[in-house]
Amino acid sequence: MKKSFVYGVAVTDYNFTGREAEIRHLKANFENGINSILISPRRYGKTSLVNYVCRSLSETDIIIVRLDIFGCKTEYEFYNMLAAAVLKQTATKVQQWMEEARDFLARLTPKIGIPLDPTQEVNVSLGITPQTHSPEEILNLVETIAQRKQRRIVVCIDEFQEVGEFADTKHVQGRLRAAWQHHHYASYCLFGSKRHMMSKIFMNRSMPFYQFGDLIWLEKIPTADWTDYIVSHFSDAGRHISAALANSICKVVDDYPSYVQQLASIVLNHLEPGTTATEEVLRESVRELLLANEALFMQQIEPLTVYQMNMLRAIVSGIHSGYSETAVRRNFDLGSPSNIVRLREALKERDLAYSELKLLYITDPVFALWFKMRFL
């Protein structure tokens, strides 16, 4: 059964819209063995885009390996996850990939967990440790397999910013870069949900992954694409919405992909079959959207200092620069001029704000609406 609007998870065919240029771009990179780095705010559709491109290549000779390293805390935990994903997804059956594991990686002590639910994946820990394998053995595994199979392999790693939290991360990143930059049969698509951390890894000249591949900034999906999508999905569900009101949904959430889907879903759920959405329904739906996300937003501001909260007030009030000016500091109680840099970096570290052309903006448009409602 088709869902009219989907949010909070990766979307697929019916719920996927726009991104035509990005699809062509990323698909060409995969086909030509070009490393790709996707950077955008969280819930912007990176995973959905990568999954869409991967499915489009399912009938080709390219092998896709996908893994999500969210929660991965150490270098060797990463190596275990990477090796298991590569071995499982380049072979066809559990027995076959275990045979290949023994073939490609000696000294393994694998632990296999067979789930009771047949729809769940087999859980495997290969037992890779510093005593059994060097980093280079694991990092070159995918290239070795690709050469033997004479097929191109693309490794897609979600939540890659976790690598930036590893102990001695710069050296770890250096080891990854040193191995991967020499691969000819294997290429990599690296993306994550924390834009600030991803930017530090890939855009800092002093970091090993600087200029590692094609850096793709994922932009907003145009309002026109969203409008057509919303109108057609309402129609499919037996409800009606004008193009103007669909456009208003997009404008309220600043075309933010996950929120467009969520707000459209709330509006749809207010309507009986055969009825039409109104401005009043949209206003009530916006209130519901803010309340639905309030617990998350409260959690985000709970650890903030008074000065950091005041900086958020300034940004939400429309002040995007000039925080060191006396009038701005006094009006919003931002402390001394030397405090401004620390406040900016603290909000960026938490992904509450981002800078563009030296201006500071709130990352999440619905958070900005909620913050204005509660604190201004």
GROMACS .gro file of C-alpha atoms in nm:
model
  376
    1MET     CA    1   0.000   0.000   0.000
    2LYS     CA    2   0.138   0.339  -0.100
    3LYS     CA    3   0.182   0.606   0.165
    4SER     CA    4   0.096   0.955   0.041
    5PHE     CA    5   0.384   1.123   0.224
    6VAL     CA    6   0.684   0.972   0.403
    7TYR     CA    7   0.926   1.140   0.645
    8GLY     CA    8   1.182   1.032   0.903
    9VAL     CA    9   1.306   0.746   0.684
   10ALA     CA   10   1.462   0.711   0.340
   11VAL     CA   11   1.199   0.748   0.068
   12THR     CA   12   1.160   0.532  -0.240
   13ASP     CA   13   1.007   0.556  -0.586
   14TYR     CA   14   0.654   0.688  -0.526
   15ASN     CA   15   0.764   0.925  -0.250
   16PHE     CA   16   1.082   1.037  -0.424
   17THR     CA   17   1.068   1.360  -0.623
   18GLY     CA   18   1.307   1.600  -0.793
   19ARG     CA   19   1.684   1.559  -0.781
   20GLU     CA   20   1.712   1.487  -1.154
   21ALA     CA   21   2.042   1.672  -1.189
   22GLU     CA   22   2.184   1.516  -0.872
   23ILE     CA   23   2.081   1.168  -0.988
   24ARG     CA   24   2.262   1.214  -1.321
   25HIS     CA   25   2.566   1.358  -1.147
   26LEU     CA   26   2.599   1.085  -0.885
   27LYS     CA   27   2.519   0.804  -1.129
   28ALA     CA   28   2.792   0.927  -1.364
   29ASN     CA   29   3.038   0.933  -1.074
   30PHE     CA   30   2.948   0.575  -0.980
   31GLU     CA   31   2.981   0.458  -1.340
   32ASN     CA   32   3.318   0.631  -1.387
   33GLY     CA   33   3.475   0.535  -1.054
   34ILE     CA   34   3.482   0.890  -0.915
   35ASN     CA   35   3.475   0.929  -0.537
   36SER     CA   36   3.175   1.134  -0.418
   37ILE     CA   37   3.111   1.330  -0.099
   38LEU     CA   38   2.756   1.444  -0.022
   39ILE     CA   39   2.710   1.727   0.228
   40SER     CA   40   2.382   1.885   0.339
   41PRO     CA   41   2.174   1.941   0.652
   42ARG     CA   42   2.023   1.633   0.817
   43ARG     CA   43   1.699   1.496   0.674
   44TYR     CA   44   1.770   1.654   0.337
   45GLY     CA   45   1.743   1.330   0.142
   46LYS     CA   46   2.106   1.217   0.105
   47THR     CA   47   2.031   0.853   0.187
   48SER     CA   48   1.722   0.853  -0.038
   49LEU     CA   49   1.928   0.996  -0.325
   50VAL     CA   50   2.209   0.743  -0.285
   51ASN     CA   51   1.961   0.453  -0.258
   52TYR     CA   52   1.780   0.574  -0.571
   53VAL     CA   53   2.103   0.583  -0.772
   54CYS     CA   54   2.208   0.242  -0.636
   55ARG     CA   55   1.877   0.089  -0.749
   56SER     CA   56   1.917   0.245  -1.092
   57LEU     CA   57   2.246   0.055  -1.130
   58SER     CA   58   2.110  -0.281  -1.016
   59GLU     CA   59   2.106  -0.421  -1.371
   60THR     CA   60   2.465  -0.318  -1.448
   61ASP     CA   61   2.798  -0.485  -1.374
   62ILE     CA   62   2.865  -0.239  -1.092
   63ILE     CA   63   2.849  -0.392  -0.743
   64ILE     CA   64   2.712  -0.163  -0.474
   65VAL     CA   65   2.816  -0.203  -0.110
   66ARG     CA   66   2.621   0.001   0.145
   67LEU     CA   67   2.680   0.044   0.516
   68ASP     CA   68   2.568   0.281   0.788
   69ILE     CA   69   2.829   0.342   1.058
   70PHE     CA   70   2.610   0.544   1.294
   71GLY     CA   71   2.720   0.466   1.649
   72CYS     CA   72   3.057   0.331   1.537
   73LYS     CA   73   3.303   0.448   1.804
   74THR     CA   74   3.645   0.304   1.724
   75GLU     CA   75   3.876   0.247   1.430
   76TYR     CA   76   3.862  -0.131   1.448
   77GLU     CA   77   3.487  -0.136   1.497
   78PHE     CA   78   3.475   0.048   1.165
   79TYR     CA   79   3.705  -0.207   1.002
   80ASN     CA   80   3.483  -0.493   1.121
   81MET     CA   81   3.172  -0.321   0.985
   82LEU     CA   82   3.341  -0.237   0.655
   83ALA     CA   83   3.482  -0.586   0.599
   84ALA     CA   84   3.155  -0.759   0.689
   85ALA     CA   85   2.956  -0.532   0.454
   86VAL     CA   86   3.201  -0.580   0.167
   87LEU     CA   87   3.213  -0.958   0.202
   88LYS     CA   88   2.837  -1.001   0.248
   89GLN     CA   89   2.733  -0.771  -0.035
   90THR     CA   90   2.984  -0.889  -0.295
   91ALA     CA   91   2.880  -1.256  -0.252
   92THR     CA   92   2.541  -1.414  -0.310
   93LYS     CA   93   2.491  -1.647  -0.013
   94VAL     CA   94   2.600  -1.663   0.351
   95GLN     CA   95   2.803  -1.978   0.293
   96GLN     CA   96   2.970  -1.829  -0.012
   97TRP     CA   97   3.065  -1.503   0.155
   98MET     CA   98   3.200  -1.688   0.458
   99GLU     CA   99   3.416  -1.892   0.222
  100GLU     CA  100   3.536  -1.570   0.062
  101ALA     CA  101   3.602  -1.425   0.406
  102ARG     CA  102   3.837  -1.714   0.480
  103ASP     CA  103   3.989  -1.674   0.135
  104PHE     CA  104   4.052  -1.300   0.153
  105LEU     CA  105   4.114  -1.260   0.526
  106ALA     CA  106   4.300  -1.520   0.726
  107ARG     CA  107   4.302  -1.540   1.109
  108LEU     CA  108   3.931  -1.464   1.144
  109THR     CA  109   3.721  -1.567   1.444
  110PRO     CA  110   3.374  -1.481   1.316
  111LYS     CA  111   3.065  -1.478   1.534
  112ILE     CA  112   2.738  -1.525   1.346
  113GLY     CA  113   2.399  -1.434   1.490
  114ILE     CA  114   2.102  -1.589   1.307
  115PRO     CA  115   1.789  -1.380   1.374
  116LEU     CA  116   1.457  -1.550   1.455
  117ASP     CA  117   1.287  -1.319   1.207
  118PRO     CA  118   1.379  -1.444   0.856
  119THR     CA  119   1.337  -1.093   0.714
  120GLN     CA  120   1.626  -0.960   0.925
  121GLU     CA  121   1.988  -0.975   0.817
  122VAL     CA  122   2.238  -1.219   0.960
  123ASN     CA  123   2.449  -1.040   1.222
  124VAL     CA  124   2.819  -1.106   1.179
  125SER     CA  125   3.126  -0.997   1.371
  126LEU     CA  126   3.450  -1.102   1.201
  127GLY     CA  127   3.672  -1.065   1.505
  128ILE     CA  128   3.917  -0.829   1.337
  129THR     CA  129   4.162  -0.677   1.587
  130PRO     CA  130   4.500  -0.500   1.573
  131GLN     CA  131   4.658  -0.836   1.659
  132THR     CA  132   4.497  -1.017   1.364
  133HIS     CA  133   4.490  -0.763   1.081
  134SER     CA  134   4.655  -0.439   0.984
  135PRO     CA  135   4.435  -0.147   0.874
  136GLU     CA  136   4.575  -0.176   0.522
  137GLU     CA  137   4.453  -0.538   0.488
  138ILE     CA  138   4.096  -0.432   0.557
  139LEU     CA  139   4.103  -0.105   0.366
  140ASN     CA  140   4.236  -0.276   0.053
  141LEU     CA  141   3.993  -0.568   0.077
  142VAL     CA  142   3.732  -0.415  -0.153
  143GLU     CA  143   3.993  -0.339  -0.423
  144THR     CA  144   4.126  -0.696  -0.400
  145ILE     CA  145   3.775  -0.841  -0.444
  146ALA     CA  146   3.693  -0.602  -0.728
  147GLN     CA  147   4.012  -0.697  -0.913
  148ARG     CA  148   3.943  -1.068  -0.875
  149LYS     CA  149   3.584  -1.031  -0.994
  150GLN     CA  150   3.689  -0.783  -1.264
  151ARG     CA  151   3.397  -0.562  -1.169
  152ARG     CA  152   3.372  -0.209  -1.041
  153ILE     CA  153   3.259  -0.174  -0.678
  154VAL     CA  154   3.112   0.140  -0.521
  155VAL     CA  155   3.118   0.155  -0.140
  156CYS     CA  156   2.854   0.390   0.004
  157ILE     CA  157   2.915   0.483   0.368
  158ASP     CA  158   2.640   0.668   0.555
  159GLU     CA  159   2.706   0.870   0.872
  160PHE     CA  160   3.071   0.900   0.773
  161GLN     CA  161   3.115   1.189   1.016
  162GLU     CA  162   3.151   0.924   1.290
  163VAL     CA  163   3.510   0.875   1.170
  164GLY     CA  164   3.579   1.229   1.285
  165GLU     CA  165   3.500   1.125   1.643
  166PHE     CA  166   3.750   0.836   1.655
  167ALA     CA  167   4.052   0.861   1.885
  168ASP     CA  168   4.348   1.002   1.691
  169THR     CA  169   4.107   1.070   1.406
  170LYS     CA  170   4.352   1.257   1.184
  171HIS     CA  171   4.582   0.955   1.168
  172VAL     CA  172   4.289   0.722   1.108
  173GLN     CA  173   4.165   0.942   0.826
  174GLY     CA  174   4.517   0.947   0.686
  175ARG     CA  175   4.524   0.567   0.677
  176LEU     CA  176   4.188   0.556   0.498
  177ARG     CA  177   4.292   0.818   0.243
  178ALA     CA  178   4.632   0.657   0.183
  179ALA     CA  179   4.469   0.324   0.093
  180TRP     CA  180   4.159   0.440  -0.091
  181GLN     CA  181   4.328   0.695  -0.315
  182HIS     CA  182   4.515   0.413  -0.493
  183HIS     CA  183   4.205   0.206  -0.571
  184HIS     CA  184   4.114   0.177  -0.939
  185TYR     CA  185   3.834  -0.080  -0.932
  186ALA     CA  186   3.672   0.052  -0.612
  187SER     CA  187   3.533   0.399  -0.549
  188TYR     CA  188   3.359   0.556  -0.251
  189CYS     CA  189   3.049   0.762  -0.178
  190LEU     CA  190   3.076   0.920   0.166
  191PHE     CA  191   2.793   1.112   0.330
  192GLY     CA  192   2.655   1.194   0.673
  193SER     CA  193   2.395   1.382   0.874
  194LYS     CA  194   2.619   1.634   1.052
  195ARG     CA  195   2.710   1.900   0.801
  196HIS     CA  196   2.957   2.082   1.026
  197MET     CA  197   3.157   1.766   1.099
  198MET     CA  198   3.151   1.655   0.735
  199SER     CA  199   3.275   1.998   0.633
  200LYS     CA  200   3.564   1.973   0.881
  201ILE     CA  201   3.666   1.635   0.739
  202PHE     CA  202   3.644   1.721   0.369
  203MET     CA  203   3.689   2.099   0.339
  204ASN     CA  204   3.977   2.164   0.579
  205ARG     CA  205   4.306   2.186   0.390
  206SER     CA  206   4.495   2.037   0.682
  207MET     CA  207   4.283   1.719   0.692
  208PRO     CA  208   4.368   1.403   0.495
  209PHE     CA  209   4.036   1.384   0.308
  210TYR     CA  210   4.067   1.734   0.161
  211GLN     CA  211   3.994   1.708  -0.214
  212PHE     CA  212   3.942   1.333  -0.188
  213GLY     CA  213   3.665   1.336  -0.448
  214ASP     CA  214   3.375   1.520  -0.606
  215LEU     CA  215   3.217   1.736  -0.336
  216ILE     CA  216   2.840   1.764  -0.389
  217TRP     CA  217   2.641   2.015  -0.184
  218LEU     CA  218   2.284   1.893  -0.182
  219GLU     CA  219   2.056   2.191  -0.242
  220LYS     CA  220   1.684   2.231  -0.174
  221ILE     CA  221   1.437   2.065  -0.408
  222PRO     CA  222   1.269   2.350  -0.602
  223THR     CA  223   0.924   2.458  -0.485
  224ALA     CA  224   0.777   2.385  -0.828
  225ASP     CA  225   0.877   2.018  -0.800
  226TRP     CA  226   0.727   1.995  -0.453
  227THR     CA  227   0.406   2.167  -0.559
  228ASP     CA  228   0.337   1.919  -0.840
  229TYR     CA  229   0.424   1.631  -0.608
  230ILE     CA  230   0.191   1.746  -0.330
  231VAL     CA  231  -0.104   1.817  -0.561
  232SER     CA  232  -0.075   1.479  -0.734
  233HIS     CA  233  -0.041   1.285  -0.407
  234PHE     CA  234  -0.346   1.456  -0.260
  235SER     CA  235  -0.535   1.361  -0.575
  236ASP     CA  236  -0.418   1.000  -0.551
  237ALA     CA  237  -0.549   0.992  -0.192
  238GLY     CA  238  -0.889   1.125  -0.299
  239ARG     CA  239  -0.838   1.472  -0.151
  240HIS     CA  240  -0.775   1.807  -0.313
  241ILE     CA  241  -0.531   2.091  -0.262
  242SER     CA  242  -0.469   2.397  -0.476
  243ALA     CA  243  -0.127   2.462  -0.623
  244ALA     CA  244  -0.118   2.787  -0.424
  245LEU     CA  245  -0.175   2.611  -0.092
  246ALA     CA  246   0.075   2.337  -0.181
  247ASN     CA  247   0.319   2.618  -0.251
  248SER     CA  248   0.241   2.763   0.094
  249ILE     CA  249   0.330   2.429   0.258
  250CYS     CA  250   0.671   2.451   0.094
  251LYS     CA  251   0.724   2.814   0.192
  252VAL     CA  252   0.636   2.754   0.560
  253VAL     CA  253   0.916   2.497   0.593
  254ASP     CA  254   1.151   2.664   0.344
  255ASP     CA  255   1.138   2.362   0.105
  256TYR     CA  256   1.309   2.145   0.368
  257PRO     CA  257   1.246   1.792   0.228
  258SER     CA  258   1.153   1.601   0.542
  259TYR     CA  259   0.931   1.882   0.671
  260VAL     CA  260   0.753   1.926   0.337
  261GLN     CA  261   0.655   1.560   0.356
  262GLN     CA  262   0.558   1.583   0.724
  263LEU     CA  263   0.350   1.899   0.694
  264ALA     CA  264   0.177   1.774   0.378
  265SER     CA  265   0.095   1.452   0.562
  266ILE     CA  266  -0.060   1.642   0.854
  267VAL     CA  267  -0.271   1.853   0.620
  268LEU     CA  268  -0.387   1.542   0.432
  269ASN     CA  269  -0.483   1.367   0.756
  270HIS     CA  270  -0.715   1.657   0.842
  271LEU     CA  271  -0.924   1.598   0.531
  272GLU     CA  272  -1.205   1.358   0.461
  273PRO     CA  273  -1.214   1.190   0.120
  274GLY     CA  274  -1.338   1.428  -0.146
  275THR     CA  275  -1.269   1.744   0.056
  276THR     CA  276  -1.028   2.029  -0.017
  277ALA     CA  277  -0.748   2.172   0.197
  278THR     CA  278  -0.792   2.528   0.323
  279GLU     CA  279  -0.575   2.800   0.477
  280GLU     CA  280  -0.733   2.725   0.816
  281VAL     CA  281  -0.638   2.358   0.789
  282LEU     CA  282  -0.281   2.459   0.699
  283ARG     CA  283  -0.254   2.690   1.001
  284GLU     CA  284  -0.373   2.414   1.234
  285SER     CA  285  -0.134   2.170   1.068
  286VAL     CA  286   0.160   2.404   1.125
  287ARG     CA  287   0.074   2.415   1.496
  288GLU     CA  288   0.066   2.035   1.500
  289LEU     CA  289   0.401   2.021   1.321
  290LEU     CA  290   0.560   2.244   1.586
  291LEU     CA  291   0.414   2.040   1.870
  292ALA     CA  292   0.520   1.712   1.709
  293ASN     CA  293   0.882   1.828   1.704
  294GLU     CA  294   0.882   2.014   2.036
  295ALA     CA  295   1.036   1.733   2.242
  296LEU     CA  296   1.327   1.708   1.999
  297PHE     CA  297   1.379   2.084   1.995
  298MET     CA  298   1.369   2.103   2.374
  299GLN     CA  299   1.634   1.833   2.387
  300GLN     CA  300   1.851   2.034   2.149
  301ILE     CA  301   1.842   2.354   2.354
  302GLU     CA  302   1.862   2.193   2.698
  303PRO     CA  303   2.245   2.188   2.714
  304LEU     CA  304   2.285   2.543   2.580
  305THR     CA  305   2.425   2.824   2.790
  306VAL     CA  306   2.242   3.152   2.840
  307TYR     CA  307   2.473   3.324   2.592
  308GLN     CA  308   2.415   3.051   2.331
  309MET     CA  309   2.039   3.089   2.373
  310ASN     CA  310   2.079   3.464   2.331
  311MET     CA  311   2.274   3.410   2.011
  312LEU     CA  312   1.988   3.194   1.880
  313ARG     CA  313   1.747   3.477   1.967
  314ALA     CA  314   1.958   3.716   1.763
  315ILE     CA  315   1.968   3.489   1.457
  316VAL     CA  316   1.595   3.410   1.472
  317SER     CA  317   1.529   3.784   1.504
  318GLY     CA  318   1.698   3.835   1.167
  319ILE     CA  319   2.047   3.933   1.281
  320HIS     CA  320   2.286   3.732   1.061
  321SER     CA  321   2.609   3.929   1.108
  322GLY     CA  322   2.764   4.210   1.308
  323TYR     CA  323   2.736   4.028   1.644
  324SER     CA  324   3.042   4.208   1.778
  325GLU     CA  325   2.882   4.548   1.734
  326THR     CA  326   2.805   4.713   2.066
  327ALA     CA  327   2.433   4.764   1.997
  328VAL     CA  328   2.380   4.398   1.897
  329ARG     CA  329   2.576   4.263   2.194
  330ARG     CA  330   2.379   4.480   2.435
  331ASN     CA  331   2.038   4.414   2.281
  332PHE     CA  332   2.085   4.037   2.296
  333ASP     CA  333   2.330   4.011   2.589
  334LEU     CA  334   2.602   3.826   2.399
  335GLY     CA  335   2.886   3.911   2.631
  336SER     CA  336   3.224   4.045   2.523
  337PRO     CA  337   3.342   4.060   2.159
  338SER     CA  338   3.580   3.772   2.228
  339ASN     CA  339   3.281   3.559   2.323
  340ILE     CA  340   3.120   3.588   1.979
  341VAL     CA  341   3.353   3.344   1.802
  342ARG     CA  342   3.295   3.079   2.070
  343LEU     CA  343   2.918   3.124   2.043
  344ARG     CA  344   2.921   3.090   1.664
  345GLU     CA  345   3.134   2.774   1.677
  346ALA     CA  346   2.926   2.619   1.956
  347LEU     CA  347   2.603   2.655   1.757
  348LYS     CA  348   2.768   2.525   1.441
  349GLU     CA  349   2.914   2.226   1.627
  350ARG     CA  350   2.562   2.135   1.740
  351ASP     CA  351   2.428   2.185   1.385
  352LEU     CA  352   2.185   2.444   1.517
  353ALA     CA  353   2.332   2.708   1.288
  354TYR     CA  354   2.543   2.727   0.975
  355SER     CA  355   2.745   3.000   0.810
  356GLU     CA  356   2.721   3.105   0.447
  357LEU     CA  357   2.916   3.396   0.300
  358LYS     CA  358   3.009   3.493   0.659
  359LEU     CA  359   2.641   3.514   0.758
  360LEU     CA  360   2.490   3.292   1.026
  361TYR     CA  361   2.156   3.116   0.977
  362ILE     CA  362   1.942   2.865   1.167
  363THR     CA  363   1.989   2.520   1.013
  364ASP     CA  364   1.638   2.389   1.075
  365PRO     CA  365   1.352   2.616   0.956
  366VAL     CA  366   1.091   2.446   1.176
  367PHE     CA  367   1.319   2.481   1.477
  368ALA     CA  368   1.337   2.853   1.394
  369LEU     CA  369   0.956   2.877   1.384
  370TRP     CA  370   0.926   2.691   1.714
  371PHE     CA  371   1.200   2.897   1.881
  372LYS     CA  372   1.034   3.221   1.771
  373MET     CA  373   0.700   3.097   1.910
  374ARG     CA  374   0.847   2.995   2.246
  375PHE     CA  375   1.122   3.247   2.314
  376LEU     CA  376   1.055   3.572   2.127
   0.00000   0.00000   0.00000
